[in-house]
Structures are given as C-alpha cells and as structure tokens.
Amino acid sequence: QGFVGRGGVVVVLVDKRALEYCGAGMVCVNIGAAVASFVGHFLLVWAYDREADAYALHDPDSNESAVIKSSVLEKARKTFGTDEDLLFISRR
C-alpha cells in the first residue's frame, strides 16, 4: 500500500484461478475458477484506494484497467505456487 501510494508500481505473481476483479465498467468477473491446478499470472498494480481498500491494476490479458479488493489480491498472491513473488518498480 505504501509503495504504490508513493507512485511505485508492483508486478504481482498470482494464481489466476483466485482472481475476481471489476473492470472499468465495474462488471465483476471470476477468472479461471474451473481449472484444477495452479495457473501463474502476473498483474501490474499501480494505485491504491484506501477508502475502498482496493488496488487499481493492469491485467496483461486485457486492454483495460481494473480494480481489485485487497483481500482478493492477497488471497490470489498467497495461493500455493506463487511463492508470494512481488517485483517493486520505482517510477523515479
């Protein structure tokens, strides 16, 4: 939260099966829930909304930005197989 709030960007490894987020049109989708095993996927997280407790992100599988609740992102990034990998990128 702090790093992103100061203008940083974070590349997050998640299990795609656990993702649920809302696109620009605020249509919430659950991606990959029917797949039986770990599906590694990277997201680019670029903003945090403290009031909504949600992150703004870019999903390489989509051409639009999306919003994900912090609890959903935490679950997806802590799923077995991710090793909880994070790559911090400073924009300075």
Short mmCIF file of N, CA and C in Angstrom, two decimals:
data_model
loop_
_atom_site.label_atom_id
_atom_site.label_comp_id
_atom_site.label_asym_id
_atom_site.label_seq_id
_atom_site.Cartn_x
_atom_site.Cartn_y
_atom_site.Cartn_z
N GLN A 1 0.82 -1.19 0.00
CA GLN A 1 0.00 0.00 0.00
C GLN A 1 0.86 1.25 0.00
N GLY A 2 1.87 1.29 0.88
CA GLY A 2 2.71 2.46 0.98
C GLY A 2 3.53 2.71 -0.27
N PHE A 3 4.14 1.68 -0.81
CA PHE A 3 4.97 1.82 -2.01
C PHE A 3 4.14 2.29 -3.19
N VAL A 4 2.99 1.67 -3.41
CA VAL A 4 2.12 2.05 -4.52
C VAL A 4 1.59 3.46 -4.30
N GLY A 5 1.27 3.80 -3.07
CA GLY A 5 0.77 5.13 -2.74
C GLY A 5 1.78 6.24 -3.00
N ARG A 6 3.07 5.89 -3.02
CA ARG A 6 4.13 6.87 -3.29
C ARG A 6 4.53 6.88 -4.77
N GLY A 7 3.72 6.29 -5.63
CA GLY A 7 3.98 6.33 -7.06
C GLY A 7 4.70 5.13 -7.63
N GLY A 8 4.97 4.13 -6.81
CA GLY A 8 5.61 2.93 -7.30
C GLY A 8 4.63 2.01 -8.01
N VAL A 9 5.18 1.06 -8.73
CA VAL A 9 4.39 0.05 -9.43
C VAL A 9 4.87 -1.31 -8.93
N VAL A 10 3.94 -2.25 -8.76
CA VAL A 10 4.31 -3.57 -8.28
C VAL A 10 3.80 -4.62 -9.27
N VAL A 11 4.70 -5.51 -9.70
CA VAL A 11 4.33 -6.66 -10.50
C VAL A 11 4.08 -7.80 -9.51
N VAL A 12 2.88 -8.36 -9.56
CA VAL A 12 2.46 -9.35 -8.58
C VAL A 12 2.18 -10.68 -9.28
N LEU A 13 2.81 -11.76 -8.77
CA LEU A 13 2.50 -13.10 -9.27
C LEU A 13 1.30 -13.62 -8.49
N VAL A 14 0.26 -14.04 -9.21
CA VAL A 14 -0.96 -14.54 -8.58
C VAL A 14 -1.35 -15.89 -9.19
N ASP A 15 -2.25 -16.57 -8.50
CA ASP A 15 -2.89 -17.74 -9.07
C ASP A 15 -4.15 -17.24 -9.77
N LYS A 16 -4.17 -17.34 -11.06
CA LYS A 16 -5.27 -16.78 -11.86
C LYS A 16 -6.63 -17.34 -11.45
N ARG A 17 -6.66 -18.56 -10.92
CA ARG A 17 -7.93 -19.16 -10.50
C ARG A 17 -8.60 -18.38 -9.38
N ALA A 18 -7.80 -17.67 -8.58
CA ALA A 18 -8.34 -16.97 -7.42
C ALA A 18 -8.74 -15.52 -7.72
N LEU A 19 -8.53 -15.08 -8.96
CA LEU A 19 -8.80 -13.69 -9.29
C LEU A 19 -10.29 -13.41 -9.43
N GLU A 20 -10.66 -12.30 -8.88
CA GLU A 20 -12.00 -11.74 -9.08
C GLU A 20 -11.83 -10.24 -8.99
N TYR A 21 -12.12 -9.54 -10.06
CA TYR A 21 -11.96 -8.09 -10.02
C TYR A 21 -12.97 -7.43 -10.94
N CYS A 22 -13.05 -6.11 -10.81
CA CYS A 22 -14.01 -5.34 -11.59
C CYS A 22 -13.27 -4.51 -12.63
N GLY A 23 -13.70 -4.61 -13.87
CA GLY A 23 -13.12 -3.82 -14.94
C GLY A 23 -13.64 -2.40 -14.91
N ALA A 24 -13.26 -1.61 -15.90
CA ALA A 24 -13.64 -0.20 -15.94
C ALA A 24 -15.15 -0.02 -15.89
N GLY A 25 -15.90 -0.96 -16.48
CA GLY A 25 -17.35 -0.90 -16.45
C GLY A 25 -17.93 -1.45 -15.15
N MET A 26 -17.05 -1.79 -14.20
CA MET A 26 -17.43 -2.33 -12.90
C MET A 26 -18.20 -3.65 -12.98
N VAL A 27 -17.95 -4.41 -14.03
CA VAL A 27 -18.52 -5.74 -14.15
C VAL A 27 -17.54 -6.70 -13.49
N CYS A 28 -17.96 -7.35 -12.42
CA CYS A 28 -17.06 -8.25 -11.70
C CYS A 28 -17.04 -9.62 -12.36
N VAL A 29 -15.83 -10.15 -12.51
CA VAL A 29 -15.67 -11.45 -13.15
C VAL A 29 -14.81 -12.34 -12.28
N ASN A 30 -15.03 -13.64 -12.36
CA ASN A 30 -14.18 -14.62 -11.71
C ASN A 30 -13.47 -15.36 -12.82
N ILE A 31 -12.14 -15.35 -12.78
CA ILE A 31 -11.36 -15.89 -13.87
C ILE A 31 -10.74 -17.23 -13.49
N GLY A 32 -10.94 -18.24 -14.31
CA GLY A 32 -10.20 -19.48 -14.16
C GLY A 32 -10.59 -20.37 -13.00
N ALA A 33 -11.74 -20.19 -12.40
CA ALA A 33 -12.13 -20.98 -11.23
C ALA A 33 -12.30 -22.46 -11.55
N ALA A 34 -12.56 -22.80 -12.80
CA ALA A 34 -12.80 -24.19 -13.16
C ALA A 34 -11.51 -25.00 -13.36
N VAL A 35 -10.37 -24.34 -13.40
CA VAL A 35 -9.09 -25.02 -13.60
C VAL A 35 -8.65 -25.67 -12.29
N ALA A 36 -8.17 -26.91 -12.37
CA ALA A 36 -7.89 -27.69 -11.16
C ALA A 36 -6.56 -27.35 -10.49
N SER A 37 -5.56 -26.89 -11.24
CA SER A 37 -4.25 -26.67 -10.63
C SER A 37 -3.79 -25.22 -10.83
N PHE A 38 -2.71 -24.88 -10.17
CA PHE A 38 -2.15 -23.52 -10.18
C PHE A 38 -2.00 -22.98 -11.60
N VAL A 39 -2.45 -21.73 -11.78
CA VAL A 39 -2.29 -21.02 -13.05
C VAL A 39 -1.59 -19.70 -12.74
N GLY A 40 -0.26 -19.68 -12.95
CA GLY A 40 0.50 -18.47 -12.67
C GLY A 40 0.15 -17.35 -13.62
N HIS A 41 0.08 -16.14 -13.08
CA HIS A 41 -0.32 -14.98 -13.88
C HIS A 41 0.25 -13.73 -13.21
N PHE A 42 0.71 -12.77 -14.00
CA PHE A 42 1.25 -11.53 -13.45
C PHE A 42 0.27 -10.38 -13.64
N LEU A 43 0.18 -9.52 -12.62
CA LEU A 43 -0.61 -8.30 -12.67
C LEU A 43 0.29 -7.11 -12.38
N LEU A 44 0.00 -5.97 -12.97
CA LEU A 44 0.73 -4.74 -12.71
C LEU A 44 -0.17 -3.85 -11.85
N VAL A 45 0.20 -3.68 -10.59
CA VAL A 45 -0.58 -2.88 -9.65
C VAL A 45 0.01 -1.49 -9.60
N TRP A 46 -0.83 -0.45 -9.83
CA TRP A 46 -0.29 0.90 -9.95
C TRP A 46 -0.95 1.94 -9.05
N ALA A 47 -2.00 1.60 -8.32
CA ALA A 47 -2.62 2.58 -7.41
C ALA A 47 -3.39 1.86 -6.32
N TYR A 48 -3.54 2.55 -5.19
CA TYR A 48 -4.30 2.01 -4.06
C TYR A 48 -5.32 3.04 -3.62
N ASP A 49 -6.56 2.61 -3.43
CA ASP A 49 -7.64 3.46 -2.92
C ASP A 49 -7.93 3.03 -1.49
N ARG A 50 -7.46 3.83 -0.54
CA ARG A 50 -7.60 3.49 0.88
C ARG A 50 -9.07 3.39 1.30
N GLU A 51 -9.89 4.30 0.80
CA GLU A 51 -11.31 4.31 1.17
C GLU A 51 -12.02 3.02 0.73
N ALA A 52 -11.73 2.56 -0.46
CA ALA A 52 -12.35 1.34 -0.99
C ALA A 52 -11.57 0.08 -0.61
N ASP A 53 -10.37 0.26 -0.07
CA ASP A 53 -9.47 -0.85 0.24
C ASP A 53 -9.31 -1.74 -1.00
N ALA A 54 -8.93 -1.08 -2.10
CA ALA A 54 -8.82 -1.77 -3.38
C ALA A 54 -7.64 -1.20 -4.18
N TYR A 55 -7.12 -2.02 -5.07
CA TYR A 55 -5.99 -1.64 -5.92
C TYR A 55 -6.44 -1.47 -7.36
N ALA A 56 -5.83 -0.52 -8.05
CA ALA A 56 -6.01 -0.38 -9.49
C ALA A 56 -4.89 -1.18 -10.14
N LEU A 57 -5.21 -1.89 -11.20
CA LEU A 57 -4.22 -2.76 -11.82
C LEU A 57 -4.43 -2.83 -13.32
N HIS A 58 -3.39 -3.35 -13.97
CA HIS A 58 -3.49 -3.70 -15.39
C HIS A 58 -3.24 -5.19 -15.50
N ASP A 59 -4.14 -5.87 -16.17
CA ASP A 59 -4.01 -7.31 -16.42
C ASP A 59 -3.55 -7.47 -17.87
N PRO A 60 -2.39 -8.10 -18.10
CA PRO A 60 -1.90 -8.27 -19.47
C PRO A 60 -2.86 -9.02 -20.39
N ASP A 61 -3.81 -9.76 -19.83
CA ASP A 61 -4.79 -10.48 -20.65
C ASP A 61 -5.90 -9.56 -21.15
N SER A 62 -5.90 -8.31 -20.70
CA SER A 62 -6.99 -7.39 -21.03
C SER A 62 -6.41 -6.07 -21.52
N ASN A 63 -7.18 -5.30 -22.22
CA ASN A 63 -6.75 -3.98 -22.67
C ASN A 63 -7.25 -2.86 -21.78
N GLU A 64 -7.81 -3.19 -20.64
CA GLU A 64 -8.34 -2.14 -19.77
C GLU A 64 -7.81 -2.30 -18.35
N SER A 65 -7.89 -1.21 -17.62
CA SER A 65 -7.53 -1.24 -16.20
C SER A 65 -8.67 -1.86 -15.43
N ALA A 66 -8.37 -2.29 -14.21
CA ALA A 66 -9.38 -2.93 -13.38
C ALA A 66 -9.13 -2.55 -11.93
N VAL A 67 -10.08 -2.88 -11.08
CA VAL A 67 -9.98 -2.65 -9.64
C VAL A 67 -10.16 -3.99 -8.95
N ILE A 68 -9.31 -4.25 -7.94
CA ILE A 68 -9.41 -5.50 -7.20
C ILE A 68 -9.37 -5.19 -5.71
N LYS A 69 -10.26 -5.80 -4.95
CA LYS A 69 -10.26 -5.64 -3.50
C LYS A 69 -8.95 -6.20 -2.95
N SER A 70 -8.41 -5.56 -1.93
CA SER A 70 -7.13 -6.01 -1.38
C SER A 70 -7.20 -7.43 -0.85
N SER A 71 -8.34 -7.83 -0.29
CA SER A 71 -8.48 -9.19 0.24
C SER A 71 -8.41 -10.24 -0.87
N VAL A 72 -8.95 -9.93 -2.04
CA VAL A 72 -8.91 -10.85 -3.18
C VAL A 72 -7.48 -10.94 -3.73
N LEU A 73 -6.81 -9.79 -3.84
CA LEU A 73 -5.43 -9.80 -4.32
C LEU A 73 -4.53 -10.58 -3.37
N GLU A 74 -4.70 -10.38 -2.08
CA GLU A 74 -3.88 -11.11 -1.09
C GLU A 74 -4.10 -12.61 -1.19
N LYS A 75 -5.35 -13.03 -1.34
CA LYS A 75 -5.65 -14.46 -1.48
C LYS A 75 -4.99 -15.03 -2.74
N ALA A 76 -5.10 -14.30 -3.85
CA ALA A 76 -4.57 -14.77 -5.13
C ALA A 76 -3.04 -14.81 -5.12
N ARG A 77 -2.40 -13.89 -4.40
CA ARG A 77 -0.93 -13.86 -4.40
C ARG A 77 -0.33 -14.79 -3.36
N LYS A 78 -1.13 -15.25 -2.40
CA LYS A 78 -0.62 -16.14 -1.36
C LYS A 78 -1.01 -17.61 -1.59
N THR A 79 -1.65 -17.89 -2.71
CA THR A 79 -2.02 -19.25 -3.06
C THR A 79 -0.76 -20.09 -3.29
N PHE A 80 -0.82 -21.36 -2.92
CA PHE A 80 0.32 -22.26 -3.11
C PHE A 80 0.77 -22.23 -4.57
N GLY A 81 2.05 -22.04 -4.77
CA GLY A 81 2.62 -22.00 -6.12
C GLY A 81 3.14 -20.63 -6.49
N THR A 82 2.67 -19.59 -5.83
CA THR A 82 3.11 -18.24 -6.18
C THR A 82 4.42 -17.86 -5.54
N ASP A 83 4.77 -18.46 -4.43
CA ASP A 83 5.93 -18.06 -3.63
C ASP A 83 5.80 -16.61 -3.16
N GLU A 84 4.61 -16.03 -3.31
CA GLU A 84 4.31 -14.65 -2.91
C GLU A 84 5.26 -13.65 -3.54
N ASP A 85 5.62 -13.88 -4.81
CA ASP A 85 6.57 -13.03 -5.52
C ASP A 85 6.00 -11.65 -5.80
N LEU A 86 6.81 -10.63 -5.52
CA LEU A 86 6.50 -9.24 -5.81
C LEU A 86 7.73 -8.60 -6.43
N LEU A 87 7.54 -7.78 -7.45
CA LEU A 87 8.63 -7.03 -8.06
C LEU A 87 8.27 -5.55 -7.94
N PHE A 88 9.05 -4.81 -7.15
CA PHE A 88 8.79 -3.39 -6.92
C PHE A 88 9.56 -2.55 -7.93
N ILE A 89 8.84 -1.62 -8.60
CA ILE A 89 9.44 -0.77 -9.61
C ILE A 89 9.18 0.69 -9.22
N SER A 90 10.25 1.43 -9.05
CA SER A 90 10.13 2.84 -8.72
C SER A 90 10.03 3.64 -10.01
N ARG A 91 9.12 4.61 -10.03
CA ARG A 91 8.96 5.44 -11.24
C ARG A 91 9.78 6.72 -11.14
N ARG A 92 10.70 6.79 -10.22
CA ARG A 92 11.55 7.98 -10.08
C ARG A 92 12.82 7.83 -10.82
#
